[in-house]
Structure formats: C-alpha cells, structure tokens
Amino acid sequence: MNELFYAVALTLIPKVGPVTARNLLSYTGSAEGVFRSSRRALNKIPGIGPQISNYILSSDALNLAEAELRHMERHSIQAVFCLDPDYPARLKHYPDSPLVLFFKGNADLNPANSVSIIGTRKPSPQGLAFCEELIFGLNAYAPTIISGMAYGIDICAHRAALRMGFPTIGILAHGLEHLYPAAHKATADRMLEGGALLTEYPFSTMPEKEHFPLRNRIVAALCDALVVVETGVEGGSMITVQFANDYNKDVFAAPGRARDPHAAGCNLLIKTHRAGLLESAQDLIDALNWEQPHQKKVIQQQLFVELSAEEKKLVDLLRQKEEAGMDLLSVQTAMAPSQLAAMLLDLEFKGVVKSLPGKRFALISA
C-alpha cells in the first residue's frame, strides 16, 4: 500500500484531527509509520496518550481506507496528501490544514491567481449584480474562483465564473457522495469540466452542522484574497473572514448603505479594519498587484448563442417583463416547472439569463 492509503486511514481514526495527525507524522516519519508504531511508542508522543493510541491500534481504519479507495476509483475521485507536491501550497503550511483532500474535477489546485468570493444566502439584487460585475471585471486574469456552493452569493460566484470560462472550485462540508444543496447539482456537474468539488471529508460523510465552519477555513486559505459581497454581522461569512485574518490573507468587503441589513457585516468589517473597501474589480487587481497578462477575448455569449424555439419564447417573455417568477413563467409558457427550471439553468450557462432572489429571473443585458 502507498502512503496515500495510510494517510486516508489516518483521517478515519476517531479523535484524530488535522493537528493531531500532523503531530503523529512528525514523530513517526510517515502515515504508514503511525500504523507500524507500538503502543509504547505512540504513548510517548506528546499529546497522544493511551486513549488515542488505543484508537489507532484498535480501529478499523485500514479496512475503511480500502473501502474509501474503492469509492474513489468507482466515482473518479482523486485525493492529495499534505506531503504531496500537488497539495495546495496556499493551504499546506497552516497547522490545521487537512491531512488529505478529496476532489472531483480537473482544477489546478495551485493556480496562478485565486479569489474566494462569499456572502449571504439571501442577497439583494444589487449584491448579485456586484458579484457578477466583479468576476467579469477579472476577465484578463482568469483567476480560479472559490466558494462554498451555498445559495446566494456562493452559487452566483460559481455560475458567473462558469460564464466567463474561469476555473471554479466548490468547497464542500461533506463527502463527495452527497451534494448540499442538491438544487445546485447541475451547476456542480458543469464545474467539474474545468474546476472541481473539493472536501476534506470521506466519501459518505453527511453534511453536518459542525462541518460548515470548519469548511470555511479551506475557503479562506486557498485564495490570494477573500471578497465578502454582502453579509449580516453574524454567520458563516464572518467566520470565514476570521480565518482569513488569522491566516494573514487579504480581505475585502463591498460597502453598502447604512442600516441596510445586507450590508451591515461588510460595513462593520471595513469600519473595524478587518477588510479593505472594494468597489470594483480594479481595486482588487491593484491591491494584489497582479501582472497584466494578454487580454483574454470574451465573446458576449448572449449576442451569438443559438436558441431553440422554446428558449426564444422564454427570452421574449422575459424581455417584456424585465423580470419574472417561476410560477408566472410556467403559466405563460405552458411548461412544466421541471422543464422550465432546466431551461432557465441552461440559459444561465449560456449567459442569457440570471437568477434573482425569490426564484425570479431576468435577462442579462448585452
């Protein structure tokens, strides 16, 4: 068995998290060495003690690791160990970085430029528009866009990246057998073509509440800069900012109006100097001092895309209404909700339609 096998097994031992695992590696020399060590040798390692030694020696971790590797092969899942050269360099030097990362897709985990974009699950139309404009404004640099696959700003960032042809990585708080929320499966599938879904959790791990704050540290660590588009004063975005501040990452927040609950968290971050003020993509480019690459040519997809007769009917309807909800669109197009939802998602990927809060949709201006 190779070192990855033993590293995966190490992640499956109760009470052995990333910090403890790295401690074990430093004393035994390798993941395999942990399992080859005697009880006496393990007990001598600072911070281990009889309980963890017993877990290591008596657990079924090696058998579970064999099953995990079978899942990986069956589902085209890759894994990278923290001592491997392909492990994300931006992440590996933090003491709480995952021992093993599991991922699906084709993303470069060490891209030249990367930006994490996060925010509320219930953004305003202005917040969604800013998120899209920010990503479109980074066109010349084609950074990898990182977020957490959640409703709201997260999924807006992933979809805008797809429209621009940027790699985008979704950081999951569960194993790759699942997708939470399931409503984002079509987007997730598209992300695999040039990006990835990535997690520290074994294949069958369910999306438990306590996993989400821990997931946020990976969102914070993998980027050159963290951007908060909209957030309240509490919640997951503020946790991610704290991780990013602790990791000495550049953090930026989009300002908003006073007393606007969507902007309260961003305004607080700027006011307390935990984030820089961000008003445009150029602010981010200047702050990070990215080198100017050759300008990537972007075709305005909505000008050239070929539409089916039903898609044209839907687009014409949205042009008349400016924006409309699913119920109205379903009635006026005489489409079943499932068929309509699939068509709207396809139009999003084509850069013709954008989703708004409350299951409403509008055309993207040419």
CSV table of C-alpha atoms in Angstrom, one decimal:
chain,number,residue,atom,x,y,z
A,1,MET,CA,0.0,0.0,0.0
A,2,ASN,CA,1.2,3.5,-0.7
A,3,GLU,CA,1.4,6.5,1.6
A,4,LEU,CA,-1.9,7.9,0.5
A,5,PHE,CA,-3.7,4.8,1.7
A,6,TYR,CA,-2.3,5.2,5.2
A,7,ALA,CA,-3.0,8.9,5.1
A,8,VAL,CA,-6.6,8.2,4.3
A,9,ALA,CA,-6.7,5.6,7.1
A,10,LEU,CA,-5.3,8.2,9.5
A,11,THR,CA,-8.2,10.6,8.7
A,12,LEU,CA,-10.7,7.8,9.6
A,13,ILE,CA,-9.4,7.3,13.2
A,14,PRO,CA,-11.7,8.8,15.9
A,15,LYS,CA,-10.3,11.8,17.8
A,16,VAL,CA,-7.5,12.3,15.2
A,17,GLY,CA,-8.0,15.6,13.5
A,18,PRO,CA,-5.6,17.5,11.3
A,19,VAL,CA,-3.4,18.9,14.1
A,20,THR,CA,-3.1,15.5,15.9
A,21,ALA,CA,-2.4,13.8,12.6
A,22,ARG,CA,0.4,16.2,11.8
A,23,ASN,CA,1.8,15.6,15.2
A,24,LEU,CA,1.8,11.9,14.7
A,25,LEU,CA,3.5,12.3,11.3
A,26,SER,CA,6.3,14.5,12.8
A,27,TYR,CA,7.2,11.8,15.3
A,28,THR,CA,6.7,8.6,13.2
A,29,GLY,CA,8.0,10.0,9.9
A,30,SER,CA,5.1,8.9,7.7
A,31,ALA,CA,1.5,7.9,7.7
A,32,GLU,CA,2.5,4.3,7.4
A,33,GLY,CA,4.8,4.7,10.4
A,34,VAL,CA,1.8,5.7,12.6
A,35,PHE,CA,0.3,2.3,12.0
A,36,ARG,CA,3.6,0.4,12.4
A,37,SER,CA,4.3,2.0,15.8
A,38,SER,CA,3.9,0.1,19.0
A,39,ARG,CA,1.6,1.2,21.8
A,40,ARG,CA,4.6,2.2,23.9
A,41,ALA,CA,6.0,4.4,21.1
A,42,LEU,CA,2.7,6.1,20.5
A,43,ASN,CA,2.2,6.8,24.2
A,44,LYS,CA,5.5,8.7,24.2
A,45,ILE,CA,4.3,11.2,21.6
A,46,PRO,CA,3.3,14.4,23.3
A,47,GLY,CA,-0.5,15.0,23.1
A,48,ILE,CA,-1.4,11.4,22.1
A,49,GLY,CA,-1.8,9.4,25.3
A,50,PRO,CA,-3.5,6.0,25.9
A,51,GLN,CA,-6.9,6.9,24.5
A,52,ILE,CA,-5.7,8.0,21.1
A,53,SER,CA,-3.1,5.2,21.0
A,54,ASN,CA,-5.9,2.7,21.6
A,55,TYR,CA,-8.0,4.2,18.8
A,56,ILE,CA,-5.0,3.9,16.4
A,57,LEU,CA,-4.3,0.3,17.3
A,58,SER,CA,-7.8,-1.0,17.6
A,59,SER,CA,-9.7,1.0,15.0
A,60,ASP,CA,-10.9,-0.5,11.7
A,61,ALA,CA,-9.3,2.4,9.8
A,62,LEU,CA,-7.2,0.3,7.4
A,63,ASN,CA,-10.3,-1.7,6.3
A,64,LEU,CA,-12.3,1.5,6.0
A,65,ALA,CA,-9.5,3.1,4.0
A,66,GLU,CA,-9.6,0.2,1.5
A,67,ALA,CA,-13.3,0.8,1.1
A,68,GLU,CA,-12.7,4.6,0.7
A,69,LEU,CA,-10.2,3.9,-2.1
A,70,ARG,CA,-12.7,1.7,-3.9
A,71,HIS,CA,-15.3,4.6,-3.7
A,72,MET,CA,-12.6,6.9,-5.2
A,73,GLU,CA,-11.9,4.6,-8.1
A,74,ARG,CA,-15.6,4.0,-8.8
A,75,HIS,CA,-16.6,7.6,-8.7
A,76,SER,CA,-13.5,9.2,-10.4
A,77,ILE,CA,-12.4,10.9,-7.1
A,78,GLN,CA,-8.8,12.0,-6.6
A,79,ALA,CA,-7.0,12.6,-3.4
A,80,VAL,CA,-3.9,14.5,-2.4
A,81,PHE,CA,-1.9,14.0,0.8
A,82,CYS,CA,-0.5,17.1,2.6
A,83,LEU,CA,3.1,15.9,1.8
A,84,ASP,CA,2.5,15.5,-1.9
A,85,PRO,CA,3.8,18.2,-4.3
A,86,ASP,CA,0.3,18.7,-5.8
A,87,TYR,CA,-1.2,19.6,-2.4
A,88,PRO,CA,-2.3,23.3,-2.5
A,89,ALA,CA,0.7,25.3,-1.5
A,90,ARG,CA,-1.5,28.1,-0.2
A,91,LEU,CA,-3.0,25.7,2.3
A,92,LYS,CA,-0.4,23.3,3.4
A,93,HIS,CA,1.7,25.4,5.8
A,94,TYR,CA,-1.2,26.1,8.2
A,95,PRO,CA,-1.2,23.8,11.2
A,96,ASP,CA,-5.0,23.0,10.9
A,97,SER,CA,-4.9,22.2,7.1
A,98,PRO,CA,-6.5,18.9,6.2
A,99,LEU,CA,-4.2,15.8,6.0
A,100,VAL,CA,-6.0,14.7,2.8
A,101,LEU,CA,-8.1,16.5,0.3
A,102,PHE,CA,-10.6,14.6,-1.8
A,103,PHE,CA,-11.7,16.1,-5.1
A,104,LYS,CA,-13.6,15.6,-8.4
A,105,GLY,CA,-12.8,17.5,-11.5
A,106,ASN,CA,-9.8,18.9,-13.4
A,107,ALA,CA,-8.9,22.1,-11.5
A,108,ASP,CA,-5.3,23.1,-10.9
A,109,LEU,CA,-5.1,23.2,-7.1
A,110,ASN,CA,-2.1,25.6,-7.4
A,111,PRO,CA,-3.4,28.3,-9.8
A,112,ALA,CA,-1.5,31.5,-10.6
A,113,ASN,CA,-4.4,33.6,-9.2
A,114,SER,CA,-7.3,32.7,-7.0
A,115,VAL,CA,-10.1,34.6,-5.3
A,116,SER,CA,-12.6,33.4,-2.8
A,117,ILE,CA,-16.0,35.1,-3.0
A,118,ILE,CA,-18.5,34.7,-0.3
A,119,GLY,CA,-21.6,36.3,1.2
A,120,THR,CA,-25.2,35.9,2.4
A,121,ARG,CA,-27.5,33.1,1.3
A,122,LYS,CA,-30.2,35.8,0.8
A,123,PRO,CA,-28.6,38.6,-1.2
A,124,SER,CA,-30.1,41.6,-2.7
A,125,PRO,CA,-30.3,42.1,-6.5
A,126,GLN,CA,-27.6,44.7,-6.1
A,127,GLY,CA,-25.4,42.2,-4.3
A,128,LEU,CA,-25.8,39.6,-7.0
A,129,ALA,CA,-25.1,42.2,-9.7
A,130,PHE,CA,-21.9,43.3,-7.9
A,131,CYS,CA,-20.8,39.7,-7.6
A,132,GLU,CA,-21.2,39.2,-11.4
A,133,GLU,CA,-19.6,42.5,-12.3
A,134,LEU,CA,-16.6,41.8,-10.0
A,135,ILE,CA,-16.0,38.4,-11.7
A,136,PHE,CA,-16.5,39.8,-15.2
A,137,GLY,CA,-14.0,42.6,-14.4
A,138,LEU,CA,-11.3,40.0,-13.7
A,139,ASN,CA,-11.5,38.7,-17.2
A,140,ALA,CA,-7.9,39.5,-18.2
A,141,TYR,CA,-6.5,37.4,-15.3
A,142,ALA,CA,-8.9,34.4,-15.4
A,143,PRO,CA,-8.4,33.6,-11.7
A,144,THR,CA,-9.8,30.5,-10.1
A,145,ILE,CA,-13.0,31.4,-8.2
A,146,ILE,CA,-13.5,29.6,-4.9
A,147,SER,CA,-16.7,29.5,-2.9
A,148,GLY,CA,-18.8,27.1,-0.8
A,149,MET,CA,-21.7,26.1,-3.2
A,150,ALA,CA,-24.3,27.6,-0.9
A,151,TYR,CA,-27.4,29.5,-2.0
A,152,GLY,CA,-27.0,33.2,-2.7
A,153,ILE,CA,-23.6,34.8,-3.3
A,154,ASP,CA,-21.7,31.5,-3.4
A,155,ILE,CA,-23.6,30.0,-6.2
A,156,CYS,CA,-23.7,33.3,-8.0
A,157,ALA,CA,-19.9,33.4,-7.9
A,158,HIS,CA,-19.6,29.8,-9.3
A,159,ARG,CA,-22.1,30.5,-12.1
A,160,ALA,CA,-20.5,33.8,-13.1
A,161,ALA,CA,-17.1,32.1,-13.2
A,162,LEU,CA,-18.6,29.4,-15.5
A,163,ARG,CA,-20.0,32.0,-17.8
A,164,MET,CA,-16.6,33.6,-18.0
A,165,GLY,CA,-14.8,30.3,-18.6
A,166,PHE,CA,-12.8,30.6,-15.3
A,167,PRO,CA,-12.0,27.6,-13.2
A,168,THR,CA,-14.1,27.4,-10.1
A,169,ILE,CA,-13.8,25.2,-7.1
A,170,GLY,CA,-16.6,24.4,-4.7
A,171,ILE,CA,-15.5,23.6,-1.1
A,172,LEU,CA,-17.9,21.1,0.5
A,173,ALA,CA,-18.8,20.4,4.1
A,174,HIS,CA,-19.5,16.8,3.4
A,175,GLY,CA,-18.3,13.8,1.4
A,176,LEU,CA,-18.5,13.6,-2.4
A,177,GLU,CA,-21.3,11.0,-2.2
A,178,HIS,CA,-23.6,14.0,-1.5
A,179,LEU,CA,-24.2,17.5,-2.7
A,180,TYR,CA,-25.7,20.2,-0.4
A,181,PRO,CA,-27.8,21.9,-1.5
A,182,ALA,CA,-28.9,19.3,-4.0
A,183,ALA,CA,-30.6,22.0,-6.1
A,184,HIS,CA,-27.1,23.0,-7.3
A,185,LYS,CA,-26.2,19.6,-8.9
A,186,ALA,CA,-26.4,20.9,-12.5
A,187,THR,CA,-24.0,23.7,-11.6
A,188,ALA,CA,-21.7,21.3,-9.8
A,189,ASP,CA,-21.6,19.0,-12.8
A,190,ARG,CA,-20.6,21.9,-15.1
A,191,MET,CA,-17.9,22.9,-12.6
A,192,LEU,CA,-16.1,19.5,-13.0
A,193,GLU,CA,-15.2,20.3,-16.6
A,194,GLY,CA,-12.5,22.9,-15.7
A,195,GLY,CA,-12.9,23.2,-11.9
A,196,ALA,CA,-13.5,20.9,-9.0
A,197,LEU,CA,-15.6,20.0,-6.0
A,198,LEU,CA,-13.2,19.6,-3.0
A,199,THR,CA,-13.6,18.4,0.5
A,200,GLU,CA,-11.6,17.1,3.5
A,201,TYR,CA,-14.4,14.6,4.4
A,202,PRO,CA,-14.5,10.9,3.4
A,203,PHE,CA,-17.0,9.8,0.7
A,204,SER,CA,-20.1,9.0,2.7
A,205,THR,CA,-19.8,11.9,5.2
A,206,MET,CA,-23.2,13.7,5.6
A,207,PRO,CA,-23.5,17.5,5.7
A,208,GLU,CA,-23.5,18.0,9.5
A,209,LYS,CA,-23.9,21.5,11.0
A,210,GLU,CA,-20.5,21.5,12.7
A,211,HIS,CA,-18.7,20.8,9.4
A,212,PHE,CA,-19.6,24.1,7.8
A,213,PRO,CA,-17.5,26.5,10.0
A,214,LEU,CA,-14.5,24.1,9.5
A,215,ARG,CA,-15.1,24.1,5.8
A,216,ASN,CA,-14.8,27.9,5.8
A,217,ARG,CA,-11.1,27.7,6.8
A,218,ILE,CA,-10.3,26.0,3.5
A,219,VAL,CA,-12.3,28.7,1.6
A,220,ALA,CA,-10.1,31.3,3.4
A,221,ALA,CA,-6.8,29.5,2.9
A,222,LEU,CA,-7.0,28.6,-0.7
A,223,CYS,CA,-7.2,32.1,-2.1
A,224,ASP,CA,-4.9,35.1,-2.7
A,225,ALA,CA,-7.8,37.3,-1.5
A,226,LEU,CA,-11.2,36.8,0.2
A,227,VAL,CA,-14.0,39.0,-1.0
A,228,VAL,CA,-17.2,39.5,1.0
A,229,VAL,CA,-20.0,40.8,-1.2
A,230,GLU,CA,-22.9,41.0,1.3
A,231,THR,CA,-23.4,39.7,4.8
A,232,GLY,CA,-25.0,40.4,8.1
A,233,VAL,CA,-22.9,40.9,11.3
A,234,GLU,CA,-23.1,37.2,12.2
A,235,GLY,CA,-22.9,33.9,10.2
A,236,GLY,CA,-20.6,31.9,8.1
A,237,SER,CA,-19.1,34.8,6.1
A,238,MET,CA,-17.8,36.4,9.3
A,239,ILE,CA,-16.3,33.1,10.4
A,240,THR,CA,-14.5,32.8,7.1
A,241,VAL,CA,-13.2,36.4,7.5
A,242,GLN,CA,-11.8,35.5,10.9
A,243,PHE,CA,-10.0,32.5,9.4
A,244,ALA,CA,-8.6,34.7,6.6
A,245,ASN,CA,-7.5,37.4,9.1
A,246,ASP,CA,-5.8,34.7,11.2
A,247,TYR,CA,-4.0,33.4,8.0
A,248,ASN,CA,-2.9,36.9,7.1
A,249,LYS,CA,-4.9,36.8,3.8
A,250,ASP,CA,-6.0,40.0,2.0
A,251,VAL,CA,-9.7,40.5,2.8
A,252,PHE,CA,-12.0,42.9,1.0
A,253,ALA,CA,-15.7,43.8,1.5
A,254,ALA,CA,-18.1,45.6,-0.7
A,255,PRO,CA,-19.7,48.6,1.1
A,256,GLY,CA,-23.4,49.2,1.3
A,257,ARG,CA,-25.9,51.7,2.7
A,258,ALA,CA,-26.1,52.5,6.4
A,259,ARG,CA,-28.8,50.4,8.1
A,260,ASP,CA,-29.1,48.0,5.1
A,261,PRO,CA,-29.1,44.6,6.8
A,262,HIS,CA,-27.5,43.1,3.7
A,263,ALA,CA,-24.5,45.4,4.1
A,264,ALA,CA,-24.2,45.5,7.9
A,265,GLY,CA,-21.5,42.9,8.1
A,266,CYS,CA,-19.4,44.3,5.2
A,267,ASN,CA,-19.7,47.9,6.6
A,268,LEU,CA,-18.6,46.6,10.0
A,269,LEU,CA,-15.6,44.8,8.6
A,270,ILE,CA,-14.5,47.9,6.8
A,271,LYS,CA,-15.1,50.1,9.8
A,272,THR,CA,-13.1,47.8,12.1
A,273,HIS,CA,-10.2,47.4,9.6
A,274,ARG,CA,-10.8,43.7,9.2
A,275,ALA,CA,-11.4,44.2,5.4
A,276,GLY,CA,-10.4,46.7,2.8
A,277,LEU,CA,-13.1,48.6,0.9
A,278,LEU,CA,-13.8,47.1,-2.5
A,279,GLU,CA,-15.8,49.0,-5.1
A,280,SER,CA,-14.6,47.3,-8.3
A,281,ALA,CA,-12.5,44.6,-9.8
A,282,GLN,CA,-9.8,47.1,-10.5
A,283,ASP,CA,-9.5,47.7,-6.7
A,284,LEU,CA,-8.7,44.0,-6.3
A,285,ILE,CA,-6.3,43.9,-9.2
A,286,ASP,CA,-4.4,46.9,-7.9
A,287,ALA,CA,-4.3,45.6,-4.3
A,288,LEU,CA,-2.9,42.2,-5.4
A,289,ASN,CA,-0.5,43.7,-7.9
A,290,TRP,CA,-1.3,41.0,-10.5
A,291,GLU,CA,0.8,41.2,-13.6
A,292,GLN,CA,-1.1,42.1,-16.7
A,293,PRO,CA,-1.5,39.1,-18.9
A,294,HIS,CA,-2.5,39.1,-22.5
A,295,GLN,CA,-6.2,40.2,-22.6
A,296,LYS,CA,-8.4,37.2,-22.9
A,297,LYS,CA,-11.0,37.7,-25.6
A,298,VAL,CA,-14.6,37.2,-24.3
A,299,ILE,CA,-17.4,36.7,-26.7
A,300,GLN,CA,-20.6,38.3,-25.4
A,301,GLN,CA,-22.5,35.0,-25.4
A,302,GLN,CA,-26.0,36.5,-25.4
A,303,LEU,CA,-25.3,38.1,-28.8
A,304,PHE,CA,-24.2,34.9,-30.6
A,305,VAL,CA,-25.8,32.0,-28.8
A,306,GLU,CA,-28.3,29.9,-30.8
A,307,LEU,CA,-31.6,29.4,-29.0
A,308,SER,CA,-34.3,26.8,-29.6
A,309,ALA,CA,-37.9,27.9,-30.4
A,310,GLU,CA,-38.9,27.4,-26.8
A,311,GLU,CA,-35.9,29.2,-25.4
A,312,LYS,CA,-36.6,32.2,-27.7
A,313,LYS,CA,-40.2,32.2,-26.5
A,314,LEU,CA,-39.0,32.3,-22.9
A,315,VAL,CA,-36.4,35.0,-23.7
A,316,ASP,CA,-39.0,37.2,-25.4
A,317,LEU,CA,-41.3,36.8,-22.4
A,318,LEU,CA,-38.5,37.9,-20.0
A,319,ARG,CA,-37.7,40.9,-22.3
A,320,GLN,CA,-41.3,42.0,-21.9
A,321,LYS,CA,-41.5,41.5,-18.2
A,322,GLU,CA,-37.9,42.6,-17.3
A,323,GLU,CA,-38.0,40.0,-14.5
A,324,ALA,CA,-40.5,37.3,-13.6
A,325,GLY,CA,-41.0,34.5,-11.1
A,326,MET,CA,-41.2,30.7,-11.9
A,327,ASP,CA,-44.9,30.5,-11.4
A,328,LEU,CA,-45.7,33.2,-13.9
A,329,LEU,CA,-43.2,31.9,-16.4
A,330,SER,CA,-44.6,28.3,-16.1
A,331,VAL,CA,-48.2,29.6,-16.7
A,332,GLN,CA,-47.3,31.8,-19.7
A,333,THR,CA,-45.0,29.3,-21.4
A,334,ALA,CA,-47.2,26.3,-20.6
A,335,MET,CA,-44.1,24.4,-19.4
A,336,ALA,CA,-43.9,22.0,-16.5
A,337,PRO,CA,-41.9,23.5,-13.6
A,338,SER,CA,-39.2,20.9,-14.0
A,339,GLN,CA,-38.8,21.6,-17.7
A,340,LEU,CA,-38.8,25.3,-17.2
A,341,ALA,CA,-36.2,25.1,-14.4
A,342,ALA,CA,-33.9,23.0,-16.6
A,343,MET,CA,-34.3,25.5,-19.5
A,344,LEU,CA,-33.6,28.5,-17.3
A,345,LEU,CA,-30.5,26.9,-15.9
A,346,ASP,CA,-29.2,26.2,-19.4
A,347,LEU,CA,-29.9,29.8,-20.3
A,348,GLU,CA,-27.9,30.9,-17.3
A,349,PHE,CA,-24.9,28.8,-18.5
A,350,LYS,CA,-25.3,30.4,-21.9
A,351,GLY,CA,-25.0,33.9,-20.4
A,352,VAL,CA,-28.5,34.9,-21.4
A,353,VAL,CA,-30.5,34.8,-18.1
A,354,LYS,CA,-29.6,35.4,-14.5
A,355,SER,CA,-31.3,34.2,-11.3
A,356,LEU,CA,-32.6,36.7,-8.7
A,357,PRO,CA,-33.7,36.2,-5.1
A,358,GLY,CA,-37.1,34.6,-4.7
A,359,LYS,CA,-36.8,32.3,-7.7
A,360,ARG,CA,-37.1,35.2,-10.1
A,361,PHE,CA,-35.2,35.6,-13.4
A,362,ALA,CA,-34.2,38.4,-15.7
A,363,LEU,CA,-32.2,38.8,-18.9
A,364,ILE,CA,-28.5,39.7,-18.8
A,365,SER,CA,-28.0,43.0,-20.6
A,366,ALA,CA,-26.0,42.7,-23.8
